[in-house]
Amino acid sequence: MFNELSVSQVNSVDAVCEVMETFVRTYVVGKDAGLNELRFHDKVIKNIFQFNLHTEYSLDYWLKDNRIKKDLRDQFLEIVTTTPLVKESDVNHADAYSRSEFHIEMEGGKCQVWGLGAAWEFDTISISLATHDYWKKSVVQISHYCLNEQAEEKHYIRKVRHFSNEDTFVEHVKWCQHRQRENLKKSADLWESREQLFPHLFFISAIEKQIATLGNSRDLTKIVEALQKLDSYICNWKSGGFSCEDAVKITGLRMSPESDSTLKNFQVKGHSGQIF
């Protein structure tokens, strides 16, 4: 989760360049360790390129500054996504998050935070631009105000996993490794439960290896959602031959028939004995 409060001004253009290079390099290190989805608060993603990290030097200007290495600028554009902090599919967290407010005490007083709060609610980690000494910590403390299911007001102090440079990320490596192991178990569980989850679909054996490499990543989540839509379509398919065009129209999924070479490479015998 991106800490939107870290988007603040520094004292020089050189400092901006250092902050941005550190952010990109650190994100890549995190991604290599298995952190494969960065989420932004809506208010940030809509205006992020207009933010000034120094007087009259916005992120948009930094992206167009030819003094900056092109690979850094390109990588930053790849990092910035339109994925919201809380998606519709996050049903287990959305309700609790909607009944909560998160704040942090800083030099200027109390500030509301969204990214840090979402990081705690989702039991994940937050990343910041290293624009302030406060963001050069591996753990950030925030206040959590919420209503429980009985509409009673509660207040808690939460400690959020956090990093803004490689030094602070190192302290979370063991957590990342544990998270990866747990995610691999989830992908294995998905394969083992495929007949219960998608009773109208038949999977060739090669799919097992493909799923195993995904863990519990954003890609796996998208695949599950797509398979659920396809399974529902097949369930309601009553007569006639399978129409890929009709399936696309009904499900909204992007799909196309396999080529003859692919079909020959992955020959499968169906329940009727027919070779596919």
PDB file of C-alpha atoms in Angstrom, residues 43-151:
ATOM      1  CA  LYS A  43      -7.134  11.022  -4.367  1.00  0.00           C
ATOM      2  CA  VAL A  44      -3.452  10.306  -4.984  1.00  0.00           C
ATOM      3  CA  ILE A  45      -3.674   8.459  -8.275  1.00  0.00           C
ATOM      4  CA  LYS A  46      -5.871  11.176  -9.827  1.00  0.00           C
ATOM      5  CA  ASN A  47      -3.341  13.938  -9.156  1.00  0.00           C
ATOM      6  CA  ILE A  48      -0.013  12.197  -8.622  1.00  0.00           C
ATOM      7  CA  PHE A  49       1.729  13.679 -11.660  1.00  0.00           C
ATOM      8  CA  GLN A  50       0.779  17.224 -10.605  1.00  0.00           C
ATOM      9  CA  PHE A  51       2.307  16.947  -7.118  1.00  0.00           C
ATOM     10  CA  ASN A  52       5.266  19.285  -6.569  1.00  0.00           C
ATOM     11  CA  LEU A  53       8.092  17.592  -4.671  1.00  0.00           C
ATOM     12  CA  HIS A  54       9.934  20.919  -4.903  1.00  0.00           C
ATOM     13  CA  THR A  55       8.862  24.418  -5.927  1.00  0.00           C
ATOM     14  CA  GLU A  56       7.620  24.252  -9.527  1.00  0.00           C
ATOM     15  CA  TYR A  57       9.063  20.740  -9.986  1.00  0.00           C
ATOM     16  CA  SER A  58       6.237  18.221 -10.262  1.00  0.00           C
ATOM     17  CA  LEU A  59       6.402  14.486 -10.863  1.00  0.00           C
ATOM     18  CA  ASP A  60       5.276  15.183 -14.401  1.00  0.00           C
ATOM     19  CA  TYR A  61       8.274  17.486 -14.854  1.00  0.00           C
ATOM     20  CA  TRP A  62      10.558  14.803 -13.398  1.00  0.00           C
ATOM     21  CA  LEU A  63       9.196  12.297 -15.923  1.00  0.00           C
ATOM     22  CA  LYS A  64      10.060  14.691 -18.763  1.00  0.00           C
ATOM     23  CA  ASP A  65      13.464  15.692 -17.369  1.00  0.00           C
ATOM     24  CA  ASN A  66      16.050  14.220 -19.747  1.00  0.00           C
ATOM     25  CA  ARG A  67      18.719  14.508 -17.068  1.00  0.00           C
ATOM     26  CA  ILE A  68      17.000  11.590 -15.309  1.00  0.00           C
ATOM     27  CA  LYS A  69      17.871   8.091 -16.498  1.00  0.00           C
ATOM     28  CA  LYS A  70      15.198   6.863 -18.873  1.00  0.00           C
ATOM     29  CA  ASP A  71      14.990   3.442 -17.215  1.00  0.00           C
ATOM     30  CA  LEU A  72      14.063   5.101 -13.904  1.00  0.00           C
ATOM     31  CA  ARG A  73      11.309   7.147 -15.512  1.00  0.00           C
ATOM     32  CA  ASP A  74       9.967   4.143 -17.411  1.00  0.00           C
ATOM     33  CA  GLN A  75      10.003   1.980 -14.287  1.00  0.00           C
ATOM     34  CA  PHE A  76       8.075   4.606 -12.338  1.00  0.00           C
ATOM     35  CA  LEU A  77       5.351   4.663 -14.989  1.00  0.00           C
ATOM     36  CA  GLU A  78       5.109   0.875 -14.711  1.00  0.00           C
ATOM     37  CA  ILE A  79       4.828   1.118 -10.923  1.00  0.00           C
ATOM     38  CA  VAL A  80       2.012   3.661 -10.874  1.00  0.00           C
ATOM     39  CA  THR A  81      -1.264   1.781 -11.217  1.00  0.00           C
ATOM     40  CA  THR A  82      -4.952   2.577 -10.968  1.00  0.00           C
ATOM     41  CA  THR A  83      -5.582  -0.219  -8.462  1.00  0.00           C
ATOM     42  CA  PRO A  84      -7.597   1.273  -5.555  1.00  0.00           C
ATOM     43  CA  LEU A  85      -6.728   0.633  -1.917  1.00  0.00           C
ATOM     44  CA  VAL A  86      -9.873  -1.443  -1.443  1.00  0.00           C
ATOM     45  CA  LYS A  87     -11.385  -3.326  -4.384  1.00  0.00           C
ATOM     46  CA  GLU A  88     -14.912  -4.682  -4.679  1.00  0.00           C
ATOM     47  CA  SER A  89     -13.520  -8.201  -4.378  1.00  0.00           C
ATOM     48  CA  ASP A  90     -11.976  -7.416  -0.977  1.00  0.00           C
ATOM     49  CA  VAL A  91     -15.190  -8.321   0.827  1.00  0.00           C
ATOM     50  CA  ASN A  92     -13.409  -9.567   3.945  1.00  0.00           C
ATOM     51  CA  HIS A  93     -11.724  -6.217   4.532  1.00  0.00           C
ATOM     52  CA  ALA A  94     -13.921  -3.588   2.879  1.00  0.00           C
ATOM     53  CA  ASP A  95     -16.553  -3.452   5.623  1.00  0.00           C
ATOM     54  CA  ALA A  96     -14.054  -3.132   8.485  1.00  0.00           C
ATOM     55  CA  TYR A  97     -12.055  -0.530   6.550  1.00  0.00           C
ATOM     56  CA  SER A  98     -15.179   1.522   5.814  1.00  0.00           C
ATOM     57  CA  ARG A  99     -15.950   1.696   9.561  1.00  0.00           C
ATOM     58  CA  SER A 100     -12.439   2.894  10.413  1.00  0.00           C
ATOM     59  CA  GLU A 101     -10.344   6.041  10.423  1.00  0.00           C
ATOM     60  CA  PHE A 102      -6.582   6.046  10.759  1.00  0.00           C
ATOM     61  CA  HIS A 103      -4.441   8.970  11.924  1.00  0.00           C
ATOM     62  CA  ILE A 104      -0.802   9.671  12.580  1.00  0.00           C
ATOM     63  CA  GLU A 105       0.820  12.225  14.886  1.00  0.00           C
ATOM     64  CA  MET A 106       3.520  14.271  13.174  1.00  0.00           C
ATOM     65  CA  GLU A 107       5.224  17.622  13.711  1.00  0.00           C
ATOM     66  CA  GLY A 108       2.336  19.513  12.133  1.00  0.00           C
ATOM     67  CA  GLY A 109      -0.265  17.718  14.241  1.00  0.00           C
ATOM     68  CA  LYS A 110      -2.660  14.848  13.557  1.00  0.00           C
ATOM     69  CA  CYS A 111      -3.088  13.733   9.930  1.00  0.00           C
ATOM     70  CA  GLN A 112      -5.502  11.204   8.468  1.00  0.00           C
ATOM     71  CA  VAL A 113      -3.853   8.360   6.537  1.00  0.00           C
ATOM     72  CA  TRP A 114      -5.390   5.908   4.084  1.00  0.00           C
ATOM     73  CA  GLY A 115      -2.519   3.825   2.726  1.00  0.00           C
ATOM     74  CA  LEU A 116      -1.009   3.059   6.133  1.00  0.00           C
ATOM     75  CA  GLY A 117      -4.458   2.180   7.459  1.00  0.00           C
ATOM     76  CA  ALA A 118      -5.142  -0.152   4.548  1.00  0.00           C
ATOM     77  CA  ALA A 119      -1.751  -1.802   5.053  1.00  0.00           C
ATOM     78  CA  TRP A 120      -2.712  -2.649   8.626  1.00  0.00           C
ATOM     79  CA  GLU A 121      -6.252  -3.768   7.726  1.00  0.00           C
ATOM     80  CA  PHE A 122      -4.954  -6.075   4.981  1.00  0.00           C
ATOM     81  CA  ASP A 123      -2.064  -7.326   7.142  1.00  0.00           C
ATOM     82  CA  THR A 124       0.435  -6.293   4.486  1.00  0.00           C
ATOM     83  CA  ILE A 125       3.137  -3.635   4.125  1.00  0.00           C
ATOM     84  CA  SER A 126       3.295   0.035   3.123  1.00  0.00           C
ATOM     85  CA  ILE A 127       5.859   1.907   1.041  1.00  0.00           C
ATOM     86  CA  SER A 128       6.717   5.617   1.162  1.00  0.00           C
ATOM     87  CA  LEU A 129       8.746   8.193  -0.675  1.00  0.00           C
ATOM     88  CA  ALA A 130      11.701   8.976   1.598  1.00  0.00           C
ATOM     89  CA  THR A 131      10.760  12.658   1.862  1.00  0.00           C
ATOM     90  CA  HIS A 132      10.932  12.863   5.672  1.00  0.00           C
ATOM     91  CA  ASP A 133      12.905  11.159   8.427  1.00  0.00           C
ATOM     92  CA  TYR A 134       9.620   9.781   9.757  1.00  0.00           C
ATOM     93  CA  TRP A 135       9.328   7.591   6.646  1.00  0.00           C
ATOM     94  CA  LYS A 136      12.789   6.098   7.121  1.00  0.00           C
ATOM     95  CA  LYS A 137      11.456   3.579   9.624  1.00  0.00           C
ATOM     96  CA  SER A 138      10.640  -0.111   9.242  1.00  0.00           C
ATOM     97  CA  VAL A 139       7.545   0.226  11.454  1.00  0.00           C
ATOM     98  CA  VAL A 140       5.171   3.204  11.620  1.00  0.00           C
ATOM     99  CA  GLN A 141       2.722   3.701  14.488  1.00  0.00           C
ATOM    100  CA  ILE A 142      -0.795   4.971  13.737  1.00  0.00           C
ATOM    101  CA  SER A 143      -4.041   5.506  15.643  1.00  0.00           C
ATOM    102  CA  HIS A 144      -7.058   3.433  14.633  1.00  0.00           C
ATOM    103  CA  TYR A 145     -10.553   4.744  15.379  1.00  0.00           C
ATOM    104  CA  CYS A 146     -13.429   2.438  14.485  1.00  0.00           C
ATOM    105  CA  LEU A 147     -16.961   1.286  15.170  1.00  0.00           C
ATOM    106  CA  ASN A 148     -17.437  -2.352  16.071  1.00  0.00           C
ATOM    107  CA  GLU A 149     -20.457  -4.411  14.997  1.00  0.00           C
ATOM    108  CA  GLN A 150     -22.375  -3.053  18.005  1.00  0.00           C
ATOM    109  CA  ALA A 151     -21.695   0.527  16.805  1.00  0.00           C
TER     110      ALA A 151
END
